[in-house]
PDB file of C-alpha atoms in Angstrom:
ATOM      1  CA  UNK A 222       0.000   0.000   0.000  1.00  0.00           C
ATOM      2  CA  UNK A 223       1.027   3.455  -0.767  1.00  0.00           C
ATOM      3  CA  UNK A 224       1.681   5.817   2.340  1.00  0.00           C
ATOM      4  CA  UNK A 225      -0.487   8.145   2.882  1.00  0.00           C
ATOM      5  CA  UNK A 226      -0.149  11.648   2.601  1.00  0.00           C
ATOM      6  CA  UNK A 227       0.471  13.639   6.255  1.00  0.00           C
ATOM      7  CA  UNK A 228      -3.172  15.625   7.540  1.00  0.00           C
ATOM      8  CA  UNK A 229      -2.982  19.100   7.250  1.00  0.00           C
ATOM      9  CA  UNK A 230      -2.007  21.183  10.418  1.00  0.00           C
ATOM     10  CA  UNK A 231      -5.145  21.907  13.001  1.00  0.00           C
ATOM     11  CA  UNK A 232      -5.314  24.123  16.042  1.00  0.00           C
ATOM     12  CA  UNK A 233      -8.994  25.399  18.341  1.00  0.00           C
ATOM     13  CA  UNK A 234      -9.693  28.460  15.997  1.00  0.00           C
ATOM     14  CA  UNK A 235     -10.282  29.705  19.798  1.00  0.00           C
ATOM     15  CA  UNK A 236      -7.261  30.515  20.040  1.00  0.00           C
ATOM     16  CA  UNK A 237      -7.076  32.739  17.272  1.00  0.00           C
ATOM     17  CA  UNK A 238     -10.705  34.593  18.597  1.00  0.00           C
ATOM     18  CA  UNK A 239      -8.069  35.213  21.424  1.00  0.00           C
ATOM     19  CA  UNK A 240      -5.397  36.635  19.420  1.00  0.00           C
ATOM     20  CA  UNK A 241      -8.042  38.896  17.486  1.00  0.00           C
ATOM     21  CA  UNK A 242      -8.997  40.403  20.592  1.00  0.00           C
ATOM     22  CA  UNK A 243      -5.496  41.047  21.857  1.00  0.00           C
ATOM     23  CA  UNK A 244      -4.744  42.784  18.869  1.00  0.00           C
ATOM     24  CA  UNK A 245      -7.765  44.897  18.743  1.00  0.00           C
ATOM     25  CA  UNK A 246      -6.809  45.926  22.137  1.00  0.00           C
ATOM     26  CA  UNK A 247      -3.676  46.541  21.011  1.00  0.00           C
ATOM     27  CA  UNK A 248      -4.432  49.119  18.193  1.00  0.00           C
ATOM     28  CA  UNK A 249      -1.779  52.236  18.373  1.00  0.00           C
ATOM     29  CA  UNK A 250      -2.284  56.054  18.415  1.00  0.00           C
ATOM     30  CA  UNK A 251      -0.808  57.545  15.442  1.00  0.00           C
ATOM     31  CA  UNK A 252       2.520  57.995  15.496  1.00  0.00           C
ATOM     32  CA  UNK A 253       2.567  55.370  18.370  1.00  0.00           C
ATOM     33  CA  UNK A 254       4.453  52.469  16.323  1.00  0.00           C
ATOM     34  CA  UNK A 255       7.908  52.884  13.758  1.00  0.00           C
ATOM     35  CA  UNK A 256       7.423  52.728  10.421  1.00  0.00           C
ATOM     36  CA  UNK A 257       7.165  49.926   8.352  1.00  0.00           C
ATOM     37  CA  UNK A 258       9.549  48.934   5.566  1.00  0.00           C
ATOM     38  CA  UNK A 259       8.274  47.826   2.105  1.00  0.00           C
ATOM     39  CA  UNK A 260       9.899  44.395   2.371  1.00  0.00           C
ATOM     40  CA  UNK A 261       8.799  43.459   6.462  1.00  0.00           C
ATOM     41  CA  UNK A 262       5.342  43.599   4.658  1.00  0.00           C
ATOM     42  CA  UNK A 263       5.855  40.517   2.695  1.00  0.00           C
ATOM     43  CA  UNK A 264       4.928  36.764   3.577  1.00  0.00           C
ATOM     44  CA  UNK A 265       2.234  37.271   6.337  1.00  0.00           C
ATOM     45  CA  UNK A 266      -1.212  37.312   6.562  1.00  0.00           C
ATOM     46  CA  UNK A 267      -3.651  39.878   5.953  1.00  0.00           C
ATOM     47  CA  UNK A 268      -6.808  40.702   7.784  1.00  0.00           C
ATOM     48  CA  UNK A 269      -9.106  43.984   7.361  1.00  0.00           C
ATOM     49  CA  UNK A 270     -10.716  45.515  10.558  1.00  0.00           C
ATOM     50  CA  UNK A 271     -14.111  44.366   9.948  1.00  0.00           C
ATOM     51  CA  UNK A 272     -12.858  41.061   9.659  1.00  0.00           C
ATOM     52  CA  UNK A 273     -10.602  40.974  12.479  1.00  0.00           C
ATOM     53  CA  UNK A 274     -13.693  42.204  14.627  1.00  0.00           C
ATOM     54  CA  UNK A 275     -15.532  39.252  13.542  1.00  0.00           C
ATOM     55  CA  UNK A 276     -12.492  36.727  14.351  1.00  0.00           C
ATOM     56  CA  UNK A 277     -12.533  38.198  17.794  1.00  0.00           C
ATOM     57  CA  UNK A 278     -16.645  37.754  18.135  1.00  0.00           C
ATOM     58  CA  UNK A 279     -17.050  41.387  18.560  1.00  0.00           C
ATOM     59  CA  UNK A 280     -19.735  43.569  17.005  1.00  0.00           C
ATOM     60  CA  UNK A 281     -18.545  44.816  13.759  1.00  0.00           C
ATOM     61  CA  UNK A 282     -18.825  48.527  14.442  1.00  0.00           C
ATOM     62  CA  UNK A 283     -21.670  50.441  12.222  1.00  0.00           C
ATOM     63  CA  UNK A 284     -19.250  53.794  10.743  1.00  0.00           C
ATOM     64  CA  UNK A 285     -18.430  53.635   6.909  1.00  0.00           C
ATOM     65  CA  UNK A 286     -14.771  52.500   8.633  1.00  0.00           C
ATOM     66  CA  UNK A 287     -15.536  49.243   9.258  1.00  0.00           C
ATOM     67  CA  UNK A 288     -18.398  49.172   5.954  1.00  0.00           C
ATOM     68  CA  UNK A 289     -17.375  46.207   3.206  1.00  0.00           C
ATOM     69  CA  UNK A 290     -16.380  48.858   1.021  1.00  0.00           C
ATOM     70  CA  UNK A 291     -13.795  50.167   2.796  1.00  0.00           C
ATOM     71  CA  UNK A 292     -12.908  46.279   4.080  1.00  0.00           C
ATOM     72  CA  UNK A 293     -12.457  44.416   0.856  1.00  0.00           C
ATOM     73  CA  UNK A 294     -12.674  40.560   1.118  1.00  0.00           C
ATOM     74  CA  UNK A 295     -10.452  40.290  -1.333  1.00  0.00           C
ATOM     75  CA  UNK A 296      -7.770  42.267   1.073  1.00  0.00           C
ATOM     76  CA  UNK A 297      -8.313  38.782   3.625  1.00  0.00           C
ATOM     77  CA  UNK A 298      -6.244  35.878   3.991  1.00  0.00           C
ATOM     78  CA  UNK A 299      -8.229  33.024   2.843  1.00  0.00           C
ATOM     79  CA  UNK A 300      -7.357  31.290   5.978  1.00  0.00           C
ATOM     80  CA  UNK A 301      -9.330  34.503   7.729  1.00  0.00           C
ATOM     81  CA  UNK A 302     -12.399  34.412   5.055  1.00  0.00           C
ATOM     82  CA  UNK A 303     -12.611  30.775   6.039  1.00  0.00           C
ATOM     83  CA  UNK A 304     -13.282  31.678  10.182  1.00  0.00           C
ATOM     84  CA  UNK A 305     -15.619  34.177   9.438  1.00  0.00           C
ATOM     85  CA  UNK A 306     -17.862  31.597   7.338  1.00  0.00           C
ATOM     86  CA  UNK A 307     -20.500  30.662   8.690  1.00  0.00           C
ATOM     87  CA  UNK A 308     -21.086  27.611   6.707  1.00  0.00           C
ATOM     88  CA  UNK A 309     -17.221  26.525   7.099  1.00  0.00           C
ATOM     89  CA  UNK A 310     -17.130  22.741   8.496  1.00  0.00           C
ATOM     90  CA  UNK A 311     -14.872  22.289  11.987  1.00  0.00           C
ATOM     91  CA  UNK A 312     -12.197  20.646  10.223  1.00  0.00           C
ATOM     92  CA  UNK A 313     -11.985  23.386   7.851  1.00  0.00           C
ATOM     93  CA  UNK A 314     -12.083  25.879  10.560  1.00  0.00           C
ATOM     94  CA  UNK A 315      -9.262  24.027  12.567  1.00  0.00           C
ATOM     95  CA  UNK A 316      -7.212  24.219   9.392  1.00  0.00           C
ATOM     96  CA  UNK A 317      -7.523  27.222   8.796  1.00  0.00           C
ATOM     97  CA  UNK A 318      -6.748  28.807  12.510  1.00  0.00           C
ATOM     98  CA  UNK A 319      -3.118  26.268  11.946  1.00  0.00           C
ATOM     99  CA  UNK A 320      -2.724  28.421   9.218  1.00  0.00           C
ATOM    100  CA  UNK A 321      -2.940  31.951  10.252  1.00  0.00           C
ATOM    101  CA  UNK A 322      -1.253  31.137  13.962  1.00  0.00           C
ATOM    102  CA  UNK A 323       1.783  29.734  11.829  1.00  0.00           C
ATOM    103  CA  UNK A 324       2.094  33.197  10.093  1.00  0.00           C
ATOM    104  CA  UNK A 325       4.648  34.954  10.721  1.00  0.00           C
ATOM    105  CA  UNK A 326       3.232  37.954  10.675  1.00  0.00           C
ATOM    106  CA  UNK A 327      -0.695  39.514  10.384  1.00  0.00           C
ATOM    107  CA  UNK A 328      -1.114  42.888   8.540  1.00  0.00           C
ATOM    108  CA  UNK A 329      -4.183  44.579   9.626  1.00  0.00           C
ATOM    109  CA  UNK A 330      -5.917  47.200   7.381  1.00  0.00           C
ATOM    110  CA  UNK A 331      -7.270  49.801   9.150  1.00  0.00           C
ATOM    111  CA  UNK A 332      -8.935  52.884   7.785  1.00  0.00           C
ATOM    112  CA  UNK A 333      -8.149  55.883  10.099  1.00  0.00           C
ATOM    113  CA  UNK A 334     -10.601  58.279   8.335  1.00  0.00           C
ATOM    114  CA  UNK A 335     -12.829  58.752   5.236  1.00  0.00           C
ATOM    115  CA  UNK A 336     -13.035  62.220   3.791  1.00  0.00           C
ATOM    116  CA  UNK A 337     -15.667  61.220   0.765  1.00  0.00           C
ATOM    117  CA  UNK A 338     -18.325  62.882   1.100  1.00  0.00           C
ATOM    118  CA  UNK A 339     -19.870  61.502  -1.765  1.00  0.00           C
ATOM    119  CA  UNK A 340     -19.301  57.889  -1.360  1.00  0.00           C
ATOM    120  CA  UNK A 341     -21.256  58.975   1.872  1.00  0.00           C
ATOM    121  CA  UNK A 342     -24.071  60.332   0.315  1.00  0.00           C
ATOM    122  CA  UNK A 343     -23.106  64.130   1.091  1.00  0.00           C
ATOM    123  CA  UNK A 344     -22.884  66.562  -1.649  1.00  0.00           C
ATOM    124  CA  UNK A 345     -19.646  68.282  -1.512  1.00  0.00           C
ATOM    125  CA  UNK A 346     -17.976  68.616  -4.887  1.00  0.00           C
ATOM    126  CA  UNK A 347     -14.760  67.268  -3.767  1.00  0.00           C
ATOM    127  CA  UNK A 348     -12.812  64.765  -4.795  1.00  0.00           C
ATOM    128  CA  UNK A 349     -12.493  61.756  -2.097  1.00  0.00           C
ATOM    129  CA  UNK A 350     -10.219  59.759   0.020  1.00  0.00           C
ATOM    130  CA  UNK A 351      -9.374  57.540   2.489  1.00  0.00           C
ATOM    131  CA  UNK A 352      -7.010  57.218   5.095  1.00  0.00           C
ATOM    132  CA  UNK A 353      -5.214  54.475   6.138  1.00  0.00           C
ATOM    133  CA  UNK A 354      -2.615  52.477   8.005  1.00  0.00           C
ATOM    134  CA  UNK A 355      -1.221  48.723   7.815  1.00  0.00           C
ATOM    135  CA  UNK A 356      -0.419  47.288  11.179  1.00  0.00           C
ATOM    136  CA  UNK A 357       1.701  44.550  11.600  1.00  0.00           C
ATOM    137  CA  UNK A 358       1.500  42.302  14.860  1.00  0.00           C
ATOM    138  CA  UNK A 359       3.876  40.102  15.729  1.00  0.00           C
ATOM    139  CA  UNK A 360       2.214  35.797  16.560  1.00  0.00           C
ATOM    140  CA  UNK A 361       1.799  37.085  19.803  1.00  0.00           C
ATOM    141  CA  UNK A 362      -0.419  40.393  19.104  1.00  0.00           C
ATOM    142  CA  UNK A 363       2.133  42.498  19.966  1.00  0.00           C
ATOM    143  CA  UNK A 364       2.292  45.667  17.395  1.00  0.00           C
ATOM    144  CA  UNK A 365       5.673  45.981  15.398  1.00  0.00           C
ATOM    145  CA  UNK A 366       5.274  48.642  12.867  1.00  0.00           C
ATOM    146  CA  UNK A 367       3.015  50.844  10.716  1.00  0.00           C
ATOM    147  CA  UNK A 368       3.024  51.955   7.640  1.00  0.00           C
ATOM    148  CA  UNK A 369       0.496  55.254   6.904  1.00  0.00           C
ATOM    149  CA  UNK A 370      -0.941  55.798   3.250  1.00  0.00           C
ATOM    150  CA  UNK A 371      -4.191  56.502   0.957  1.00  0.00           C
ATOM    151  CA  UNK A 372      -6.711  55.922  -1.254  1.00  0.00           C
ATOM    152  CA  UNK A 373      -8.178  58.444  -3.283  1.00  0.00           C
ATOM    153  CA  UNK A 374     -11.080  57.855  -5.898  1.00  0.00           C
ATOM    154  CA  UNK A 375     -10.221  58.328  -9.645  1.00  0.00           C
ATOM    155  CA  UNK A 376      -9.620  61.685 -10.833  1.00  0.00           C
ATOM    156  CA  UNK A 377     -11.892  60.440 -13.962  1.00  0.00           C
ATOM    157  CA  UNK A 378     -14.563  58.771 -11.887  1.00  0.00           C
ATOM    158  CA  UNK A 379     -14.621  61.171  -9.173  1.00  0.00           C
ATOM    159  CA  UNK A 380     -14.879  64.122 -11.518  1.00  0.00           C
ATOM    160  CA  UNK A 381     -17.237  62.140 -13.241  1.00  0.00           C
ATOM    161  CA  UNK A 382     -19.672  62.280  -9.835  1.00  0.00           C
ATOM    162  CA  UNK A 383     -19.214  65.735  -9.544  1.00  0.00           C
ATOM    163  CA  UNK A 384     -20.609  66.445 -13.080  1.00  0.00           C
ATOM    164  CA  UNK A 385     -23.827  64.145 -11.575  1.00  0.00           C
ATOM    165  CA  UNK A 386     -24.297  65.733  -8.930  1.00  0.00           C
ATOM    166  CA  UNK A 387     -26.504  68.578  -9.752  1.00  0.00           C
ATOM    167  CA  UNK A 388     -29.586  68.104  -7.553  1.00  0.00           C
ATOM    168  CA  UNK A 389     -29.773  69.314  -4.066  1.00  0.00           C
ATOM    169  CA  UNK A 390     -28.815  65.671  -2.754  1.00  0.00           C
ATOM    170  CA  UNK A 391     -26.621  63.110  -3.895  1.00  0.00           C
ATOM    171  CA  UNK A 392     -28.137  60.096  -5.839  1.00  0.00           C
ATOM    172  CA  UNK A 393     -27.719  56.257  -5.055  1.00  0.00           C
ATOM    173  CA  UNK A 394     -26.163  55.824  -8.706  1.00  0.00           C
ATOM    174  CA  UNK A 395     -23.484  57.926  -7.600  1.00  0.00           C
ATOM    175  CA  UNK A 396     -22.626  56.956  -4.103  1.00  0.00           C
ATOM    176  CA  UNK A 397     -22.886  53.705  -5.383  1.00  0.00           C
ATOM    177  CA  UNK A 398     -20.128  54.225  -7.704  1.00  0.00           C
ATOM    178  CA  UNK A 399     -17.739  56.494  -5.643  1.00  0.00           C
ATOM    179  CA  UNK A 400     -18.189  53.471  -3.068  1.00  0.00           C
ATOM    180  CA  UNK A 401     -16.822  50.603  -5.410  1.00  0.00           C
ATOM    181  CA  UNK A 402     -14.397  53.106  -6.818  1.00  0.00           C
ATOM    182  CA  UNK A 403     -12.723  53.469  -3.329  1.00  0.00           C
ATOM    183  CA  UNK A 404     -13.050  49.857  -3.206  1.00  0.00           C
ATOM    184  CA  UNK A 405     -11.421  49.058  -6.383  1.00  0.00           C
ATOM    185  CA  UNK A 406      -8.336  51.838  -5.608  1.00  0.00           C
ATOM    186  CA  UNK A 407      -7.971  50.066  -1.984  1.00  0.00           C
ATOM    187  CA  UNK A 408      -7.665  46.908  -3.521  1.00  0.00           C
ATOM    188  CA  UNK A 409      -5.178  48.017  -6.302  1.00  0.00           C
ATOM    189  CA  UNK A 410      -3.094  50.469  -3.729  1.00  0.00           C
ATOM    190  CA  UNK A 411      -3.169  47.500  -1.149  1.00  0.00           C
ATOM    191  CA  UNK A 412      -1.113  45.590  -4.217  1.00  0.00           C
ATOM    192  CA  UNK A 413       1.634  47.829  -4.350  1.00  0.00           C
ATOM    193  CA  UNK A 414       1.422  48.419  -0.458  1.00  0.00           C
ATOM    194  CA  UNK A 415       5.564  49.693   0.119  1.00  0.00           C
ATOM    195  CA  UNK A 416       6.119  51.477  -2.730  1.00  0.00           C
ATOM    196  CA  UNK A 417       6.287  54.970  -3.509  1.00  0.00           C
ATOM    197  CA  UNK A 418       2.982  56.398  -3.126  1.00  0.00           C
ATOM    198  CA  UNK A 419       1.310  58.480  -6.169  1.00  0.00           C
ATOM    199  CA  UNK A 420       1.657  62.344  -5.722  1.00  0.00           C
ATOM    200  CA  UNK A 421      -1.084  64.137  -4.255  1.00  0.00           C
ATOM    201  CA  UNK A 422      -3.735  65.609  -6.375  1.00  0.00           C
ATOM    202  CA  UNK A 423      -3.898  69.622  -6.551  1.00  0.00           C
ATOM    203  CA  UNK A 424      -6.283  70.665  -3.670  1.00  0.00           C
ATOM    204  CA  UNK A 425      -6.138  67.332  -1.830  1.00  0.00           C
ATOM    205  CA  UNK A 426      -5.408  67.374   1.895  1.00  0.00           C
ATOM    206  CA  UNK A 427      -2.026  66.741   3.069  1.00  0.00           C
ATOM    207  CA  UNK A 428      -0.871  63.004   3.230  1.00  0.00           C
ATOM    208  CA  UNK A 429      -1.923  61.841   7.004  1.00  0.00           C
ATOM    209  CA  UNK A 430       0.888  61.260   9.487  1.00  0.00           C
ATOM    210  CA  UNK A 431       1.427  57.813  11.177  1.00  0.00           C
TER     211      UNK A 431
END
């Protein structure tokens, strides 16, 4: 007989509703943590603050912060997505909390601050943005470093709104669409998280400090 292949890891995803909750705890001021460098924000896993608030059984909070659109799925480990599902079986589950307590390292996206006005349904002919940091926390919860940055909607799309918005309040068609723009600019900034960030539109506020 053939030998058969070795199980894959499993640990009580308990343990990692634990760890979510230390590092939620855990979150620094600004300024409170050393910068991260591009390359110590390689090869660990990746969890947004909406998710992370759902690892650690806590109410997701209600502002636009902690909203899908500014907490991609697509910015969460798989091992992560797999916790938070509710139809996941308990072997899967025990898999997957092996494989994010073997990482070496969790990045947390957090968004400090959303100055979009309308992606939030106020009219304000501005062009939006959000503001953000990546935390990284060591296997035990402990922070290590952050690394500041933003998203900003596309010039095209966002001027785009503007032109739409001519009525005293701002429509669903275009909140909608400022909303999955932001989404869609997280996503493609969080791909090139480390390098050198974009230069900052004319009348755009100044790049937030971390």
């Amino acid at each position: 007989m053939g030998a058969c292949g070795a199980k894959p890891p499993e640990a009580d995803p308990a343990t990692v509703t634990a760890l979510a909750r230390s590092m939620l705890q855990r979150t620094p001021a600004p300024a409170g943590a050393p910068t991260c460098k591009p390359e110590e924000m390689v090869g660990g896993a990746t969890i947004t603050s909406r998710t992370l608030h759902e690892l650690a059984g806590s109410p997701v909070p209600t502002e636009a912060t902690h909203a899908e659109w500014t907490n991609p799925l697509e910015l969460d480990s798989p091992a992560a997505r797999t916790l938070v599902t509710a139809n996941a079986s308990s072997t899967e589950r025990r898999r997957a909390a092996a494989e994010l307590l073997a990482a070496p390292f969790v990045l947390r996206y957090l968004v400090d601050n959303i100055d979009a006005p309308l992606a939030l349904g106020t009219k304000s002919l501005k062009q939006g943005y959000l503001a953000m940091r990546a935390i990284k926390y060591d296997p035990t919860g402990k922070v290590t470093c952050v690394f500041v940055f933003y998203v900003e909607n596309d010039e095209a799309r966002g001027q785009w709104a503007i032109d739409m918005t001519d009525m005293p309040t701002v429509s669903k068609e275009v909140q909608d669409a400022m909303q999955a723009d932001l989404r869609q600019q997280l996503i493609k900034r969080v791909a090139n998280l480390g390098t050198v960030q974009p230069p900052r539109r004319k009348g755009m506020p100044p790049k937030p400090q971390g």
